[in-house]
Amino acid sequence: MTSWEKAYEKWNSFQDLDPALKKELNQMKEDKVALEDAFYTELTFGTGGMRGILGPGRNRMNIYTVRKAVNGLANYIKVNCVNVKDRGVVVAYDSRYMSKEFAVEAAKVLGAYGIKTHVFESLRPTPLLSFAVRYLGTTAGIMITASHNPPEYNGFKVYNEDGGQITPDEADHIVASIQQTENELTVPILEKEVLEEKGLLNWIGNEVDHAYLEQLKQISKMEEQHLQQDKDLQVVFTPLHGTASKLVMEGLKQLNFPNVAIVEEQAKPDPEFSTVDSPNPEEHQAFTMAIEQGKEKGADILLGTDPDADRLGVAVKDEDGVYSVLTGNQLGSLLLDYLLSHIDQDVFKNGKMIKSIVTTELGRAIASSHGAKTVDVLTGFKYIGEKIKQYDATGETFIFGFEESYGYLIRSFVRDKDAIQAAVVACEMADYWKRQGKTLLDALELLYEKHGYYQEGLSSITLKGIEGSRQIEQMMKEMRNNPLSEIAGIKVEKFEDYLTCTRTFTQHEDKKETIELPRENVLKYVLEKDSWVCLRPSGTEPKIKCYYGARGENMEESKQRLEILQTTMNEMMDRILKNC
């Protein structure tokens, strides 16, 4: 028998297999393709956790793969954290299928080790889980979510005792611990009733919510007199069938934004996300219903959060009355400028704005104009959280962090991207500009006029199977071994290889610098004319993303420059693929 057939037989012959999974397995028994896909490998535990399709099999999200992951985490924290049993672990979950069940399964495994688990009574956002780790002082946090993946997915994210996503080094140790669990079907557990009797399962009500909302209120930059007044800003909000409804509405209420209409059809948690093609505020179709309601109510701003409420999208009316969805780079730049314009300049003596290497350079220009420094990190908000932890020790001040993929963090009582914080401040910012007779699009134009017209783009190539992975690997090898000296007629100033952590100045090849970041298979070309290109392959699938940035003296110039960069790189990658 092949390895997948042996794995299938182990599951199929297991006497105590969960009845629902047993039924699904029986329905699949004649479909060898489906069986092989479900059993040919183990579900990958990446740098933050795991995510996969629900169903039976070691390559699926189910109670057994969750138990195995939690078993590895339990053994890791026993060795690496202090007072583990009493401090325990906090678990939250979103609106997806099996989310609460998986949360309880986590408690069952932890309880078998005598480790107390705090589980929320009902669904909560990811940023609240990050906050809860710090508020409750737990050794770790678990968030059951698949973010904005399709309905058939669920996932499992791990947070460290600082409330941040686990770092790559922590992930490596947890993975090693998980792999020591030989049989996912026989992981020891205690039943829920036993956990409750022993005091090993603590159901969390509203206490953490109230503590979070108190912190949320403190992030406002409004003067006290205006803070206490009702604002006339008209807001439409959609949580896209997810977890953000309560905290966003309460957060806006306590800052006296009374004119907030929720998209009722999308306010109810729904694991099918039945009103959208994808519950992702990065995609404009997710705003369809909010735009319709916005037109009816004459809304100044539309807010959309993804199901676990760590990403925020915003749309505002243009001069023709048409709602325009801001990019993550645009909203992040606006938030940064608003915050820096309302913070005491003394803060900047040791203040830091943090962004990823593929996030707009407009952020750096804005920060610099206010006297603040910019710190670049690799893609992934865990790296921003890690920097904030360092600043706790060094006394440096975190000002703001953002990524182009609609992730923002304003205050560090949360250590992950937080759409609730961003939603509240976005409304406060829109109110500020409305009182100046301007929209957020007007404010963005002012930033462009001051700093230059920055534009960003993204293209990707997705291939199939092992051969696709080989081709992606070959493409990166070719680009790494034969670095470009120009792209689309624009000279390369610096070539950055994040796998070797080396920055080479192409006009002076003997001049090199060490990049003080973790190693990652990423290449970046920094070009003349304030342009750049970055290649980043996926670590879990045969896919490569190419990010672009350009700056011009006007919008037409920057868009043309961006377009030619994108066209040139797409043609180049196609050419390399054909030769792979």
Coordinates of C-alpha atoms in Angstrom, one line a residue:
M1 CA 0.0 0.0 0.0
T2 CA 1.1 3.6 -0.6
S3 CA 1.5 6.0 2.3
W4 CA -1.9 7.6 1.7
E5 CA -3.6 4.3 1.6
K6 CA -2.0 3.2 4.9
A7 CA -3.1 6.5 6.5
Y8 CA -6.7 6.0 5.1
E9 CA -6.8 2.5 6.4
K10 CA -5.7 3.7 9.9
W11 CA -8.6 6.1 10.0
N12 CA -11.1 3.7 8.4
S13 CA -10.4 1.0 10.9
F14 CA -10.3 3.2 14.0
Q15 CA -13.2 2.0 16.1
D16 CA -13.9 5.2 17.9
L17 CA -13.8 7.6 14.9
D18 CA -16.1 10.5 15.2
P19 CA -19.5 9.4 13.7
A20 CA -19.8 12.5 11.4
L21 CA -16.3 12.0 10.0
K22 CA -16.9 8.2 9.7
K23 CA -20.0 9.0 7.6
E24 CA -18.1 11.3 5.3
L25 CA -15.3 8.8 5.0
N26 CA -17.8 6.1 3.9
Q27 CA -19.3 8.5 1.3
M28 CA -15.8 9.0 -0.1
K29 CA -14.7 5.3 -0.2
E30 CA -15.2 4.9 -4.0
D31 CA -13.5 8.2 -4.9
K32 CA -9.8 7.5 -4.9
V33 CA -8.9 11.0 -6.0
A34 CA -10.7 12.6 -3.1
L35 CA -9.2 10.0 -0.6
E36 CA -5.7 10.5 -1.8
D37 CA -6.0 14.3 -1.5
A38 CA -7.4 13.9 2.1
F39 CA -4.6 11.5 3.2
Y40 CA -1.5 11.9 1.0
T41 CA 0.1 14.4 3.4
E42 CA -0.4 16.0 6.8
L43 CA -2.0 19.4 6.9
T44 CA 0.9 21.9 7.0
F45 CA 1.5 23.9 10.1
G46 CA 3.1 27.1 8.8
T47 CA 4.6 30.1 10.5
G48 CA 1.3 31.1 12.2
G49 CA -0.7 27.9 12.3
M50 CA -2.7 25.8 9.9
R51 CA -5.6 26.2 7.5
G52 CA -7.4 23.7 5.4
I53 CA -10.6 22.2 4.0
L54 CA -13.0 20.7 6.5
G55 CA -13.4 16.9 6.4
P56 CA -11.9 13.6 7.3
G57 CA -8.2 12.9 6.7
R58 CA -4.8 14.0 8.0
N59 CA -4.8 16.7 5.2
R60 CA -8.0 18.2 6.5
M61 CA -9.3 20.4 9.3
N62 CA -11.1 18.1 11.8
I63 CA -11.1 17.3 15.5
Y64 CA -8.1 15.0 15.2
T65 CA -5.8 17.3 13.3
V66 CA -6.8 20.1 15.8
R67 CA -6.0 17.7 18.7
K68 CA -2.6 16.9 17.3
A69 CA -1.7 20.6 16.8
V70 CA -2.9 21.4 20.4
N71 CA -1.0 18.5 21.8
G72 CA 2.2 19.8 20.2
L73 CA 1.5 23.3 21.5
A74 CA 0.8 21.9 25.0
N75 CA 4.2 20.2 25.1
Y76 CA 5.9 23.3 23.8
I77 CA 4.5 25.7 26.4
K78 CA 5.2 23.3 29.2
V79 CA 8.9 23.5 28.4
N80 CA 9.1 27.2 27.4
C81 CA 6.7 29.1 29.6
V82 CA 6.3 29.4 33.4
N83 CA 3.3 28.6 35.6
V84 CA 1.6 27.1 32.6
K85 CA -1.2 25.2 34.3
D86 CA -2.6 28.2 36.2
R87 CA -2.0 30.8 33.5
G88 CA -3.4 28.6 30.9
V89 CA -4.4 29.3 27.3
V90 CA -7.2 31.5 25.9
V91 CA -9.2 30.4 22.8
A92 CA -11.5 32.4 20.5
Y93 CA -13.3 31.4 17.4
D94 CA -15.2 33.0 14.5
S95 CA -18.3 32.2 12.6
R96 CA -17.1 29.3 10.4
Y97 CA -18.3 25.7 10.5
M98 CA -16.9 23.8 13.4
S99 CA -15.2 26.8 15.0
K100 CA -16.7 26.5 18.4
E101 CA -16.3 22.7 18.3
F102 CA -12.6 23.1 17.5
A103 CA -12.3 25.6 20.4
V104 CA -13.7 23.0 22.8
E105 CA -11.4 20.3 21.4
A106 CA -8.4 22.5 22.2
A107 CA -9.6 22.8 25.8
K108 CA -10.1 19.0 25.9
V109 CA -6.4 18.4 25.0
L110 CA -5.0 21.1 27.2
G111 CA -7.1 19.8 30.1
A112 CA -5.6 16.4 29.8
Y113 CA -2.3 18.1 30.7
G114 CA -4.0 19.9 33.6
I115 CA -3.7 23.2 31.7
K116 CA -6.6 25.6 32.2
T117 CA -8.3 26.9 29.1
H118 CA -10.3 30.2 28.8
V119 CA -12.8 29.9 26.0
F120 CA -15.2 32.7 24.9
E121 CA -18.9 31.9 25.2
S122 CA -19.5 33.1 21.7
L123 CA -17.6 34.2 18.6
R124 CA -15.0 37.0 18.9
P125 CA -12.6 38.8 16.5
T126 CA -8.9 37.9 16.2
P127 CA -7.7 41.2 17.6
L128 CA -9.7 40.5 20.8
L129 CA -7.9 37.2 21.1
S130 CA -4.6 39.0 20.9
F131 CA -5.8 41.4 23.6
A132 CA -7.1 38.6 25.8
V133 CA -3.7 36.9 25.9
R134 CA -2.2 40.0 27.4
Y135 CA -5.2 40.9 29.6
L136 CA -5.6 37.5 31.1
G137 CA -1.8 36.8 31.2
T138 CA -2.0 33.4 29.5
T139 CA 0.9 31.5 28.1
A140 CA -0.6 31.3 24.6
G141 CA -3.7 32.0 22.5
I142 CA -5.5 30.0 19.9
M143 CA -7.8 31.6 17.3
I144 CA -10.0 29.3 15.3
T145 CA -10.5 31.1 11.9
A146 CA -9.7 30.8 8.2
S147 CA -9.9 34.6 7.8
H148 CA -11.5 35.3 4.4
N149 CA -11.0 31.8 2.8
P150 CA -14.1 30.1 1.2
P151 CA -16.7 28.5 3.4
E152 CA -15.3 25.0 3.2
Y153 CA -12.2 26.1 5.1
N154 CA -11.3 26.6 8.7
G155 CA -8.0 27.2 10.5
F156 CA -6.0 27.4 13.7
K157 CA -3.7 30.3 14.5
V158 CA -1.4 30.3 17.5
Y159 CA -0.4 33.4 19.5
N160 CA 2.5 33.7 22.0
E161 CA 2.4 35.0 25.5
D162 CA 3.0 38.5 24.2
G163 CA -0.2 38.4 22.2
G164 CA 1.5 38.3 18.9
Q165 CA 1.4 35.7 16.2
I166 CA 4.1 33.1 16.9
T167 CA 7.5 34.0 15.3
P168 CA 9.2 31.6 12.8
D169 CA 11.5 30.4 15.5
E170 CA 8.6 29.6 17.8
A171 CA 6.7 28.0 15.0
D172 CA 9.7 25.7 14.2
H173 CA 9.8 24.5 17.8
I174 CA 6.0 24.0 17.9
V175 CA 6.1 22.0 14.6
A176 CA 8.9 19.8 16.0
S177 CA 6.7 19.2 19.1
I178 CA 3.6 18.4 16.9
Q179 CA 5.6 15.9 14.9
Q180 CA 6.4 13.9 18.0
T181 CA 2.7 13.1 18.2
E182 CA 2.6 9.9 16.2
N183 CA -1.1 9.2 16.0
E184 CA -3.6 12.1 15.8
L185 CA -6.5 9.6 16.5
T186 CA -5.3 8.7 20.0
V187 CA -4.3 12.1 21.5
P188 CA -5.5 12.0 25.2
I189 CA -8.4 14.3 26.1
L190 CA -10.7 15.1 28.9
E191 CA -14.4 15.6 28.2
K192 CA -16.0 19.0 28.5
E193 CA -18.1 18.1 31.6
V194 CA -15.0 16.8 33.4
L195 CA -13.1 20.0 32.5
E196 CA -15.9 22.1 33.9
E197 CA -16.0 20.1 37.1
K198 CA -12.3 20.3 37.6
G199 CA -12.2 24.1 36.9
L200 CA -10.0 23.5 33.8
L201 CA -12.5 25.2 31.4
N202 CA -13.4 28.8 32.1
W203 CA -16.1 30.3 29.8
I204 CA -15.4 34.0 29.2
G205 CA -18.3 36.4 29.0
N206 CA -18.1 40.2 28.4
E207 CA -15.3 41.1 30.8
V208 CA -12.6 41.1 28.1
D209 CA -14.8 43.0 25.7
H210 CA -15.3 45.8 28.2
A211 CA -11.6 46.0 29.0
Y212 CA -10.8 46.2 25.2
L213 CA -13.4 48.9 24.7
E214 CA -11.9 51.0 27.5
Q215 CA -8.5 50.8 25.7
L216 CA -10.2 51.5 22.4
K217 CA -11.6 54.8 23.7
Q218 CA -8.2 56.0 24.6
I219 CA -6.9 55.9 21.0
S220 CA -9.0 58.9 20.0
K221 CA -7.1 62.1 18.9
M222 CA -10.2 64.3 19.2
E223 CA -10.3 67.3 21.5
E224 CA -12.4 66.6 24.6
Q225 CA -15.1 69.0 23.6
H226 CA -15.6 67.5 20.2
L227 CA -15.3 64.0 21.6
Q228 CA -18.4 64.6 23.7
Q229 CA -20.5 65.9 20.8
D230 CA -22.5 63.9 18.4
K231 CA -20.9 63.7 15.0
D232 CA -22.9 64.2 11.8
L233 CA -20.7 61.7 9.9
Q234 CA -22.9 59.2 8.1
V235 CA -21.5 55.7 8.3
V236 CA -22.5 52.3 6.7
F237 CA -20.8 49.3 8.1
T238 CA -20.7 45.6 7.0
P239 CA -19.0 42.9 9.1
L240 CA -19.4 40.5 6.1
H241 CA -21.1 37.8 8.2
G242 CA -18.2 37.8 10.7
T243 CA -17.3 38.8 14.2
A244 CA -16.8 42.6 14.2
S245 CA -20.4 43.8 14.6
K246 CA -20.6 44.3 18.4
L247 CA -17.2 45.9 19.0
V248 CA -17.2 48.2 16.0
M249 CA -20.7 49.5 16.8
E250 CA -19.8 49.9 20.5
G251 CA -16.5 51.5 19.7
L252 CA -18.2 54.1 17.5
K253 CA -21.0 54.7 20.0
Q254 CA -18.6 55.5 22.8
L255 CA -17.0 58.2 20.6
N256 CA -20.4 59.6 19.8
F257 CA -20.9 58.6 16.3
P258 CA -24.7 58.1 16.3
N259 CA -25.3 57.8 12.5
V260 CA -24.0 54.3 11.9
A261 CA -26.1 52.0 9.8
I262 CA -25.2 48.3 9.7
V263 CA -25.9 46.2 6.6
E264 CA -28.4 43.9 8.3
E265 CA -28.2 41.1 5.7
Q266 CA -24.5 40.8 6.4
A267 CA -24.6 41.5 10.2
K268 CA -25.7 37.9 11.1
P269 CA -22.8 35.4 11.4
D270 CA -23.1 33.0 8.5
P271 CA -20.5 30.3 7.7
E272 CA -21.7 30.2 4.1
F273 CA -21.0 34.0 3.6
S274 CA -24.1 33.8 1.5
T275 CA -24.3 37.4 0.2
V276 CA -20.8 37.7 -1.2
D277 CA -18.5 35.8 -3.6
S278 CA -15.7 36.2 -1.1
P279 CA -15.9 37.8 2.4
N280 CA -12.7 39.8 1.7
P281 CA -12.8 43.6 2.0
E282 CA -9.8 43.7 -0.3
E283 CA -12.2 42.7 -3.1
H284 CA -14.6 45.5 -4.3
Q285 CA -17.5 43.1 -4.7
A286 CA -17.6 42.7 -1.0
F287 CA -18.9 46.3 -0.8
T288 CA -21.8 45.8 -3.2
M289 CA -24.5 45.8 -0.5
A290 CA -22.8 48.5 1.6
I291 CA -22.6 50.8 -1.5
E292 CA -26.4 50.3 -2.2
Q293 CA -27.2 51.2 1.4
G294 CA -24.7 54.0 1.3
K295 CA -26.4 55.6 -1.6
E296 CA -29.8 55.4 0.1
K297 CA -28.4 57.1 3.3
G298 CA -26.0 59.5 1.7
A299 CA -23.2 57.9 3.7
D300 CA -19.8 59.7 3.9
I301 CA -17.9 56.5 4.6
L302 CA -18.4 52.7 4.2
L303 CA -16.6 50.2 6.4
G304 CA -16.1 46.5 5.7
T305 CA -14.3 44.0 7.9
D306 CA -13.4 40.4 7.1
P307 CA -14.9 37.5 9.1
D308 CA -12.3 37.5 11.9
A309 CA -12.1 41.3 11.9
D310 CA -8.3 41.8 11.5
R311 CA -8.6 43.5 8.0
L312 CA -10.6 46.7 7.2
G313 CA -11.7 48.0 3.8
V314 CA -13.0 51.6 3.4
A315 CA -15.0 53.2 0.6
V316 CA -15.8 57.0 0.2
K317 CA -17.6 59.1 -2.4
D318 CA -15.7 60.7 -5.1
E319 CA -16.6 64.1 -6.7
D320 CA -19.2 62.4 -8.9
G321 CA -20.9 60.8 -5.9
V322 CA -19.6 57.3 -6.8
Y323 CA -18.1 55.2 -4.0
S324 CA -14.4 54.5 -4.4
V325 CA -12.8 51.7 -2.4
L326 CA -9.4 52.8 -1.0
T327 CA -6.4 50.5 -1.4
G328 CA -4.7 49.2 1.8
N329 CA -1.8 51.4 1.0
Q330 CA -4.0 54.5 0.6
L331 CA -6.0 53.9 3.8
G332 CA -2.8 53.1 5.7
S333 CA -1.1 56.3 4.5
L334 CA -4.2 58.4 5.5
L335 CA -4.3 56.9 8.9
L336 CA -0.6 57.4 9.5
D337 CA -0.8 61.1 8.4
Y338 CA -3.8 61.7 10.6
L339 CA -2.2 60.2 13.7
L340 CA 1.1 61.9 13.2
S341 CA -0.7 65.2 12.7
H342 CA -2.3 64.8 16.1
I343 CA 0.6 63.5 18.2
D344 CA 3.0 65.5 20.3
Q345 CA 6.2 66.0 18.3
D346 CA 8.3 65.0 21.3
V347 CA 7.0 61.4 20.8
F348 CA 9.0 61.2 17.5
K349 CA 12.4 61.4 19.3
N350 CA 12.3 57.6 19.6
G351 CA 9.1 56.9 17.7
K352 CA 8.8 54.3 15.0
M353 CA 6.4 53.6 12.2
I354 CA 6.5 50.0 11.0
K355 CA 5.6 48.7 7.5
S356 CA 6.4 45.6 5.4
I357 CA 8.9 45.7 2.5
V358 CA 6.0 45.5 0.0
T359 CA 4.0 48.3 1.5
T360 CA 3.9 51.8 -0.1
E361 CA 6.9 54.1 0.2
L362 CA 4.4 56.9 0.7
G363 CA 4.3 55.8 4.3
R364 CA 8.0 56.5 4.7
A365 CA 7.6 59.9 3.1
I366 CA 4.8 60.9 5.4
A367 CA 6.6 59.7 8.5
S368 CA 9.8 61.5 7.5
S369 CA 7.9 64.8 7.0
H370 CA 6.6 64.6 10.6
G371 CA 10.1 63.7 11.9
A372 CA 9.3 60.0 12.6
K373 CA 11.4 57.0 11.5
T374 CA 10.3 54.1 9.4
V375 CA 11.2 50.5 10.1
D376 CA 10.8 47.8 7.4
V377 CA 9.9 44.2 8.2
L378 CA 9.2 41.1 6.2
T379 CA 5.6 40.5 5.0
G380 CA 3.4 39.2 7.8
F381 CA 2.0 41.1 10.8
K382 CA 3.8 38.8 13.2
Y383 CA 7.0 40.7 12.4
I384 CA 5.3 44.0 13.3
G385 CA 4.2 42.4 16.6
E386 CA 7.7 41.2 17.2
K387 CA 9.2 44.7 16.7
I388 CA 6.7 46.1 19.2
K389 CA 7.8 43.6 21.8
Q390 CA 11.4 44.7 21.2
Y391 CA 10.4 48.3 21.7
D392 CA 8.9 47.4 25.1
A393 CA 12.4 46.5 26.2
T394 CA 14.3 49.3 24.5
G395 CA 11.9 52.1 25.4
E396 CA 11.3 53.1 21.8
T397 CA 7.7 54.2 20.9
F398 CA 5.5 52.4 18.4
I399 CA 3.4 54.9 16.4
F400 CA 1.7 52.9 13.8
G401 CA 2.0 49.7 11.8
F402 CA 0.5 48.7 8.5
E403 CA 0.6 46.3 5.5
E404 CA -0.7 46.8 2.0
S405 CA -3.1 43.8 2.5
Y406 CA -5.5 45.9 4.6
G407 CA -3.9 45.3 8.0
Y408 CA -3.4 48.2 10.5
L409 CA -2.5 48.6 14.1
I410 CA -2.8 51.9 15.9
R411 CA -2.2 51.1 19.6
S412 CA -0.2 48.2 20.9
F413 CA -2.6 46.8 23.5
V414 CA -3.2 44.4 20.6
R415 CA -0.2 42.8 18.9
D416 CA -1.8 41.9 15.6
K417 CA -3.6 43.8 12.9
D418 CA -6.9 45.2 14.3
A419 CA -9.8 46.2 12.0
I420 CA -11.8 47.5 15.0
Q421 CA -9.2 50.1 16.0
A422 CA -8.8 51.0 12.3
A423 CA -12.5 51.3 11.8
V424 CA -13.0 53.7 14.7
V425 CA -10.0 55.9 13.7
A426 CA -11.1 55.9 10.1
C427 CA -14.4 57.4 11.1
E428 CA -12.7 59.9 13.4
M429 CA -10.4 60.8 10.5
A430 CA -13.3 61.1 8.0
D431 CA -15.1 63.4 10.5
Y432 CA -12.0 65.5 10.9
W433 CA -11.7 66.1 7.2
K434 CA -15.5 66.6 6.7
R435 CA -15.2 69.5 9.2
Q436 CA -12.6 70.9 6.9
G437 CA -15.0 70.5 4.0
K438 CA -13.1 67.6 2.5
T439 CA -13.5 63.9 1.9
L440 CA -10.8 61.2 2.5
L441 CA -10.1 61.3 -1.3
D442 CA -9.4 65.0 -1.0
A443 CA -7.1 64.3 1.9
L444 CA -5.3 61.7 -0.2
E445 CA -4.8 64.2 -3.0
L446 CA -3.2 66.6 -0.5
L447 CA -0.8 63.8 0.4
Y448 CA 0.0 63.2 -3.2
E449 CA 0.6 66.9 -3.9
K450 CA 2.9 67.1 -1.0
H451 CA 4.9 63.9 -1.3
G452 CA 4.4 62.7 -4.9
Y453 CA 2.0 60.4 -6.6
Y454 CA 2.7 56.9 -5.3
Q455 CA 1.0 53.9 -6.9
E456 CA 1.3 50.2 -6.2
G457 CA 0.3 47.0 -8.0
L458 CA 0.4 43.3 -7.7
S459 CA 0.4 40.4 -10.1
S460 CA 0.7 36.7 -9.4
I461 CA 1.3 33.4 -11.2
T462 CA -0.3 30.2 -9.8
L463 CA 0.9 26.8 -11.2
K464 CA -0.1 23.2 -10.3
G465 CA 1.5 20.4 -8.4
I466 CA 5.1 19.4 -7.9
E467 CA 6.0 20.5 -11.3
G468 CA 4.6 24.0 -10.6
S469 CA 6.6 24.2 -7.4
R470 CA 9.8 23.2 -9.4
Q471 CA 9.1 25.9 -11.9
I472 CA 8.6 28.6 -9.3
E473 CA 11.8 27.5 -7.6
Q474 CA 13.7 27.7 -10.9
M475 CA 12.3 31.1 -11.6
M476 CA 13.6 32.4 -8.3
K477 CA 16.9 30.8 -8.9
E478 CA 17.3 32.4 -12.3
M479 CA 16.4 35.9 -10.9
R480 CA 18.7 35.4 -8.0
N481 CA 21.7 34.2 -10.0
N482 CA 21.3 36.7 -12.8
P483 CA 20.1 39.9 -11.1
L484 CA 18.7 42.6 -13.4
S485 CA 20.5 45.9 -13.9
E486 CA 17.4 47.6 -15.3
I487 CA 13.7 47.0 -15.6
A488 CA 11.6 48.7 -18.3
G489 CA 14.5 51.1 -18.9
I490 CA 14.8 52.1 -15.3
K491 CA 18.1 51.4 -13.7
V492 CA 18.3 49.2 -10.6
E493 CA 20.0 51.0 -7.7
K494 CA 19.9 48.2 -5.1
F495 CA 19.3 44.4 -5.3
E496 CA 18.0 42.9 -2.1
D497 CA 18.2 39.2 -1.5
Y498 CA 16.4 38.3 1.7
L499 CA 17.5 34.7 1.6
T500 CA 21.1 35.7 1.9
C501 CA 20.2 38.9 3.8
T502 CA 22.4 40.9 1.4
R503 CA 21.8 44.3 -0.2
T504 CA 24.0 44.9 -3.3
F505 CA 24.4 48.4 -4.8
T506 CA 24.4 47.6 -8.5
Q507 CA 26.4 50.7 -9.6
H508 CA 29.1 49.6 -7.1
E509 CA 29.1 45.8 -6.9
D510 CA 31.8 45.7 -4.3
K511 CA 29.5 47.7 -2.0
K512 CA 27.2 45.4 0.0
E513 CA 25.2 45.7 3.2
T514 CA 23.7 43.1 5.5
I515 CA 19.9 43.2 5.8
E516 CA 19.1 42.8 9.5
L517 CA 15.9 40.7 9.0
P518 CA 15.1 37.0 9.2
R519 CA 16.0 34.9 6.1
E520 CA 13.2 34.6 3.6
N521 CA 13.0 33.6 -0.1
V522 CA 12.3 37.1 -1.4
L523 CA 14.0 39.3 -3.9
K524 CA 13.6 43.1 -4.2
Y525 CA 14.8 45.5 -6.8
V526 CA 15.0 49.2 -5.7
L527 CA 15.0 51.3 -8.9
E528 CA 15.7 54.9 -9.8
K529 CA 12.7 57.3 -10.0
D530 CA 11.4 56.0 -6.6
S531 CA 10.3 52.7 -8.1
W532 CA 10.7 49.1 -6.9
V533 CA 9.8 45.5 -7.7
C534 CA 9.6 42.6 -5.3
L535 CA 9.2 38.9 -6.0
R536 CA 7.8 36.7 -3.2
P537 CA 6.9 33.0 -3.7
S538 CA 4.3 31.3 -1.5
G539 CA 5.7 28.8 1.0
T540 CA 2.6 26.5 0.8
E541 CA 1.6 26.4 -2.8
P542 CA 3.1 26.8 -6.3
K543 CA 2.4 30.5 -6.5
I544 CA 4.6 33.6 -6.9
K545 CA 3.6 37.2 -6.3
C546 CA 5.2 40.2 -7.9
Y547 CA 4.7 43.6 -6.1
Y548 CA 5.3 46.9 -7.8
G549 CA 5.7 50.5 -6.6
A550 CA 6.2 53.7 -8.5
R551 CA 6.2 57.5 -7.9
G552 CA 5.5 60.3 -10.3
E553 CA 5.1 64.0 -10.3
N554 CA 1.4 63.5 -11.3
M555 CA -1.0 60.6 -11.3
E556 CA -0.7 59.9 -15.0
E557 CA 3.1 59.6 -14.8
S558 CA 3.0 57.2 -11.8
K559 CA 0.3 55.0 -13.4
Q560 CA 2.2 54.8 -16.7
R561 CA 5.4 53.9 -14.8
L562 CA 3.6 51.3 -12.8
E563 CA 2.0 49.8 -15.9
I564 CA 5.3 49.4 -17.8
L565 CA 7.0 47.8 -14.8
Q566 CA 4.2 45.3 -14.5
T567 CA 4.1 44.5 -18.2
T568 CA 7.8 44.1 -18.3
M569 CA 8.0 41.8 -15.3
N570 CA 5.0 39.7 -16.5
E571 CA 6.7 39.2 -19.9
M572 CA 10.0 38.3 -18.2
M573 CA 8.4 35.8 -15.9
D574 CA 6.5 34.2 -18.7
R575 CA 9.8 33.9 -20.7
I576 CA 11.6 32.3 -17.8
L577 CA 8.7 29.8 -17.2
K578 CA 8.9 28.7 -20.8
N579 CA 12.5 27.8 -20.3
C580 CA 12.0 26.0 -17.0

